[in-house]
mmCIF file of C-alpha atoms in Angstrom:
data_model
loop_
_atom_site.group_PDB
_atom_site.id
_atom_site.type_symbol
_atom_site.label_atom_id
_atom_site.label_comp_id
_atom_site.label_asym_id
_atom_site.label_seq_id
_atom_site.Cartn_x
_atom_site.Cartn_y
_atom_site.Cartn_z
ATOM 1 C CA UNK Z 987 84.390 -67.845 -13.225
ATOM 2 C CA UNK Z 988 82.001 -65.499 -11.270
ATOM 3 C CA UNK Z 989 78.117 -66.082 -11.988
ATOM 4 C CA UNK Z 990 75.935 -63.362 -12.684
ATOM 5 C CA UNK Z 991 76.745 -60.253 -15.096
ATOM 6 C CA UNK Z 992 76.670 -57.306 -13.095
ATOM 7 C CA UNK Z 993 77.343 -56.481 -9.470
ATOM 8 C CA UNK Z 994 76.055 -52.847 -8.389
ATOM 9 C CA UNK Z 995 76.882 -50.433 -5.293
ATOM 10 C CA UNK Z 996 74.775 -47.464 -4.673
ATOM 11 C CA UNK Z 997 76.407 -44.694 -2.125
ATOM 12 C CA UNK Z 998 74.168 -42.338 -0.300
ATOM 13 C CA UNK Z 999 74.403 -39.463 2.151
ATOM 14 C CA UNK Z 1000 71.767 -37.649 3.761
ATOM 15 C CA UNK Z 1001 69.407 -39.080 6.761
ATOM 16 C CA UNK Z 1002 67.745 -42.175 7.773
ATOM 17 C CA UNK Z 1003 68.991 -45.219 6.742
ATOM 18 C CA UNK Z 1004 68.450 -48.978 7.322
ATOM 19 C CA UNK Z 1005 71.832 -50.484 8.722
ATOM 20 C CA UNK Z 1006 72.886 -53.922 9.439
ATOM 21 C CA UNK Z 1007 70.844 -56.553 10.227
ATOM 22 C CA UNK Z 1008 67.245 -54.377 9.905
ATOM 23 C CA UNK Z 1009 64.390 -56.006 7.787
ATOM 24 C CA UNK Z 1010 63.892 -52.930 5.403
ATOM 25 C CA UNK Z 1011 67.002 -53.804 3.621
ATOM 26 C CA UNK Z 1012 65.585 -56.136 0.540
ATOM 27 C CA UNK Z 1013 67.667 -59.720 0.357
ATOM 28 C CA UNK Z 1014 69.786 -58.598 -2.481
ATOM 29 C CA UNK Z 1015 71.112 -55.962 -1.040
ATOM 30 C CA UNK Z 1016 73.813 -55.546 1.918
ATOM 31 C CA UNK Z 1017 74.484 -51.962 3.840
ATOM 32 C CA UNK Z 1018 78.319 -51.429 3.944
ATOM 33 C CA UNK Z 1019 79.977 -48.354 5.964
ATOM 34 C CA UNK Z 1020 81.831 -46.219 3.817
ATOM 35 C CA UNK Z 1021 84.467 -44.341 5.087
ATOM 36 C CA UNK Z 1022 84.643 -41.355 2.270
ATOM 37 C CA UNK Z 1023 81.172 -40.422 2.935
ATOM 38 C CA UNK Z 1024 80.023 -37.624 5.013
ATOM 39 C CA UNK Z 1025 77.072 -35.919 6.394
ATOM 40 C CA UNK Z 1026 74.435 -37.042 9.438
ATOM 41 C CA UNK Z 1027 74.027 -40.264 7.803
ATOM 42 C CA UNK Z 1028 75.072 -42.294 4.974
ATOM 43 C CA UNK Z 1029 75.286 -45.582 4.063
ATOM 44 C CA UNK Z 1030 76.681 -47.935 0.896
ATOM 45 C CA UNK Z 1031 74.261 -50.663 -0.511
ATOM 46 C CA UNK Z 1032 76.090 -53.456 -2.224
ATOM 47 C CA UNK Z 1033 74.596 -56.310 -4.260
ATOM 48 C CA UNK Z 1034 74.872 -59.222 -2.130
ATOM 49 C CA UNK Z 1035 76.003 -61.550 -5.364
ATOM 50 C CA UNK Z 1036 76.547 -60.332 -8.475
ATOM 51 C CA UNK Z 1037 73.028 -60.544 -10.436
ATOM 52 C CA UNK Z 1038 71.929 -60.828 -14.294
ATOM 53 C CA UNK Z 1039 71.003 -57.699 -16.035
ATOM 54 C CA UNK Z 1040 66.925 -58.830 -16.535
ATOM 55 C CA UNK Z 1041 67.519 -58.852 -12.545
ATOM 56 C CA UNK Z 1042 69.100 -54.963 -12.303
ATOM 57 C CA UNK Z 1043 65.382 -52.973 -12.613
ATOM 58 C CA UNK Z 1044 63.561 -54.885 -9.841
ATOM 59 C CA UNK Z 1045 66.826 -55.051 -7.537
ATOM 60 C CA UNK Z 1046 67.137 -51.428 -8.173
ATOM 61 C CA UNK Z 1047 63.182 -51.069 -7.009
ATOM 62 C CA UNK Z 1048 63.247 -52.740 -4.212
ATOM 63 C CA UNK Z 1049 65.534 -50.372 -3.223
ATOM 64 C CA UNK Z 1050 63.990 -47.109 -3.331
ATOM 65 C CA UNK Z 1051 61.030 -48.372 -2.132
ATOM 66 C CA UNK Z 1052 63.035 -49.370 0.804
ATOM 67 C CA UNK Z 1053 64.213 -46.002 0.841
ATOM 68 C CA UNK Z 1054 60.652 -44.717 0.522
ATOM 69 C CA UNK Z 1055 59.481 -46.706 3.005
ATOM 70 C CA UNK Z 1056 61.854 -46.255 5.669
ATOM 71 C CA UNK Z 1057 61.853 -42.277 5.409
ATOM 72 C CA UNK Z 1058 65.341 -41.998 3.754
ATOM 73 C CA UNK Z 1059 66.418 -38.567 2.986
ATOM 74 C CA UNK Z 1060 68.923 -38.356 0.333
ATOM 75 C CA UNK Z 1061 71.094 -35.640 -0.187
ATOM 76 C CA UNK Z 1062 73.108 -34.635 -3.186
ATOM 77 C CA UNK Z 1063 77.012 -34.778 -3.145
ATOM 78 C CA UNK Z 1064 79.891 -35.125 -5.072
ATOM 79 C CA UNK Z 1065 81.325 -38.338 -3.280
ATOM 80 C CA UNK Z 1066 77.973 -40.335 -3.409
ATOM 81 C CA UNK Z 1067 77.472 -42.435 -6.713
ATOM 82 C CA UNK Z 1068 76.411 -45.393 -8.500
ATOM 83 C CA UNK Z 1069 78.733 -47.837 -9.067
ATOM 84 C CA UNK Z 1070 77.997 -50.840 -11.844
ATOM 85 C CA UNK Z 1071 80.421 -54.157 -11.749
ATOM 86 C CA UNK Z 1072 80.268 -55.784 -15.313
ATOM 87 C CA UNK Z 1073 81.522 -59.554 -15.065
ATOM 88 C CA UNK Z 1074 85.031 -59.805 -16.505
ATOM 89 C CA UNK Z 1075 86.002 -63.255 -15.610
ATOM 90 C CA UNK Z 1076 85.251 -64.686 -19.090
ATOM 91 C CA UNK Z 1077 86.897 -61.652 -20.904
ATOM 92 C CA UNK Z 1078 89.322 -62.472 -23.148
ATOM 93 C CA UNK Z 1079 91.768 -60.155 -23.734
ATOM 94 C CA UNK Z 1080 90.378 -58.912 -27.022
ATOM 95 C CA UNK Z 1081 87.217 -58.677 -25.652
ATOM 96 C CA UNK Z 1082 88.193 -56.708 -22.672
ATOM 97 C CA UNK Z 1083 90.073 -54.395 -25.510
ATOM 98 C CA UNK Z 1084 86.862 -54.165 -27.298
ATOM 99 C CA UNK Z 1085 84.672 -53.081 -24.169
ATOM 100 C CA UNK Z 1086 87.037 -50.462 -23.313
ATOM 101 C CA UNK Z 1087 87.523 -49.083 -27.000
ATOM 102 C CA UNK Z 1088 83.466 -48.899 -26.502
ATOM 103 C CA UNK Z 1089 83.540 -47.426 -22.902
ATOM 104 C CA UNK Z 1090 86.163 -44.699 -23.973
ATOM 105 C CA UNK Z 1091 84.399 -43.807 -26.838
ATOM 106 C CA UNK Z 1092 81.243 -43.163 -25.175
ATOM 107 C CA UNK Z 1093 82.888 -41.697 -21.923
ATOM 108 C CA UNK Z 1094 82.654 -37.855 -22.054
ATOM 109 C CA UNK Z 1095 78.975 -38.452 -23.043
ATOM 110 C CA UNK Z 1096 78.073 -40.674 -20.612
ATOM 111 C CA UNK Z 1097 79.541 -38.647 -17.789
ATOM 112 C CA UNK Z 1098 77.932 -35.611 -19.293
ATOM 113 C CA UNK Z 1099 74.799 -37.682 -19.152
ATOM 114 C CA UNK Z 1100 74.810 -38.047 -15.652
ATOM 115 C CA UNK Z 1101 75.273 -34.379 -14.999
ATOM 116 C CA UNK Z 1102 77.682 -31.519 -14.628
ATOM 117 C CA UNK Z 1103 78.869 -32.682 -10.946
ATOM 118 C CA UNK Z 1104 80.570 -35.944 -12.213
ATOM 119 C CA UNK Z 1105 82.676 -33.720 -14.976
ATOM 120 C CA UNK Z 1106 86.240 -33.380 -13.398
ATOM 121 C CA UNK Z 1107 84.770 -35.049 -10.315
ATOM 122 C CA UNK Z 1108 87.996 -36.094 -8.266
ATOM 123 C CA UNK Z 1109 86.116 -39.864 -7.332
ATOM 124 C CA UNK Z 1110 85.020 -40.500 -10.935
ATOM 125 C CA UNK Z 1111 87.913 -39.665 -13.256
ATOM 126 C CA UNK Z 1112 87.525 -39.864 -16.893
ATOM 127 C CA UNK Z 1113 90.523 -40.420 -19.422
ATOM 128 C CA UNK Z 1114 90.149 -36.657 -20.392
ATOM 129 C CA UNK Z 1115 90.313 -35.884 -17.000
ATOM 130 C CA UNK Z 1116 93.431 -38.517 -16.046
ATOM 131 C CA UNK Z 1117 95.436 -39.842 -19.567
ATOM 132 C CA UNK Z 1118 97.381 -42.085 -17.290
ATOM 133 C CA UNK Z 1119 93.956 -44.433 -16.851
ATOM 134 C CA UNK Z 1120 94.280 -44.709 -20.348
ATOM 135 C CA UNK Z 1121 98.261 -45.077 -20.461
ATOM 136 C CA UNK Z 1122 97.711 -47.925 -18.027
ATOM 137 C CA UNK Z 1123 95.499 -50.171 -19.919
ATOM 138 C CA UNK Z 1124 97.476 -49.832 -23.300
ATOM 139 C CA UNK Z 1125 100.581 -51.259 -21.321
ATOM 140 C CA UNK Z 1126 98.348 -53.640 -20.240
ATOM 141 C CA UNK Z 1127 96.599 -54.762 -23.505
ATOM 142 C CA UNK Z 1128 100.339 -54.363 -25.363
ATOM 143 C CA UNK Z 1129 101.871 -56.967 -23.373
ATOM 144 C CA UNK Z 1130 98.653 -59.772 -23.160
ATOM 145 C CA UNK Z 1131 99.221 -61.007 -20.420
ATOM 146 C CA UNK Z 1132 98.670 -60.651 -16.707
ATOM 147 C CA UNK Z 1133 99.965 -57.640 -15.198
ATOM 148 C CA UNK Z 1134 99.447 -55.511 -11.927
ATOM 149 C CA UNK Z 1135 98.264 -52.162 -12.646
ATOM 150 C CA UNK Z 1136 99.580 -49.161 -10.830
ATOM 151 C CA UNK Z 1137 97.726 -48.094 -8.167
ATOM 152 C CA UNK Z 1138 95.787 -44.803 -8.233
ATOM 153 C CA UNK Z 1139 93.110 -45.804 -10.930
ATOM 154 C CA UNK Z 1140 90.384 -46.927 -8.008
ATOM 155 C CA UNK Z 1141 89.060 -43.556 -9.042
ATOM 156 C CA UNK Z 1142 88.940 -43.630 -12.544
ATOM 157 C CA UNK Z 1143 85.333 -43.698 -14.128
ATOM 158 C CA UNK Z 1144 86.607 -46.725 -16.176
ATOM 159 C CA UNK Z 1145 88.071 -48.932 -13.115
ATOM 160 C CA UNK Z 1146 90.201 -51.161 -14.502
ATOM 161 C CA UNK Z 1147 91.972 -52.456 -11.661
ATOM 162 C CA UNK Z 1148 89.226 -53.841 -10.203
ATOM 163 C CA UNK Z 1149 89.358 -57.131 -12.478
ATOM 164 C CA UNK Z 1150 92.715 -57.823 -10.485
ATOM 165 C CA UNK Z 1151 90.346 -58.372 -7.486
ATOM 166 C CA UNK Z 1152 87.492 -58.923 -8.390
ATOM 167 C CA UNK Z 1153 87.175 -60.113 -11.760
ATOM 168 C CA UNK Z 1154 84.679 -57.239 -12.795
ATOM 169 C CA UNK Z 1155 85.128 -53.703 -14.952
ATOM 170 C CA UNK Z 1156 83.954 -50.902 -12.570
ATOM 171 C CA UNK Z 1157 82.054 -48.137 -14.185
ATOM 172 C CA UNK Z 1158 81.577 -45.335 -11.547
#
């Protein structure tokens, strides 16, 4: 079992940012390079362990004041995003059934919610957008028990392959 309940990575392009090893970057985070981002700069900040969610706010501070204070300049763009880990490792299977059922009914409005660039957005696919991500789980749920899922749903806004990996239920 994994400790913590959420693990969080933030992707940015635009100008300035800390890199490895600099003392801007606040303890919990880590800078990662990410190869699908573009521009004059860019960077990926990853959670350096997986944190509780009374923990997210001030983690998520102490990043944009790092940002602040080291003169980042972030740019919009459709391949930079938040990306939110929620602890799967104790999930049963009818709970993981249950979060999804949850997830999928919320999905178009929470996409919607975070504005008209992450609606059809090729790195953020919602079920509307891809049934297959849907398709995929159902097999999954329908046979309860431990299966690989086919590749291709990294990109789904409901990343469900990431509890083969990682334990965790990526919401991007």
């Amino acid at each position: 079992i994994v400790f913590g309940e959420v693990g969080i990575e933030v992707e940015v392009e635009g100008n300035k940012f800390p890199k490895n090893g600099h003392t801007s970057i606040p303890e919990e985070w880590t800078y990662h390079h990410d190869g699908s981002l573009r521009g004059v700069d860019n960077a990926e900040y990853v959670l350096t362990r997986p944190i509780n969610f009374d923990q997210v706010s001030d983690a998520v501070d102490n990043l944009w004041k790092m940002f602040d204070k080291f003169g980042s300049v972030l740019d919009v763009s459709n391949r930079t995003s938040v990306h939110v880990h929620v602890n799967g490792s104790a999930f049963n299977l009818n709970r993981l059934a249950s979060f999804a059922g949850l997830y999928f009914m919320l999905e178009e409005l929470l996409v919607a919610w975070c504005g008209p660039h992450r609606e059809g957005n090729l790195f953020c696919l919602r079920a509307v957008d891809a049934p297959h991500i849907v398709t995929q789980l159902r097999k999954f749920i329908k046979a309860n028990e431990y299966t690989e899922f086919a590749n291709g749903l990294h990109y789904a806004a409901f990343n469900i392959q990431a509890i083969q990996n990682l334990r965790s239920i990526e919401i991007r």
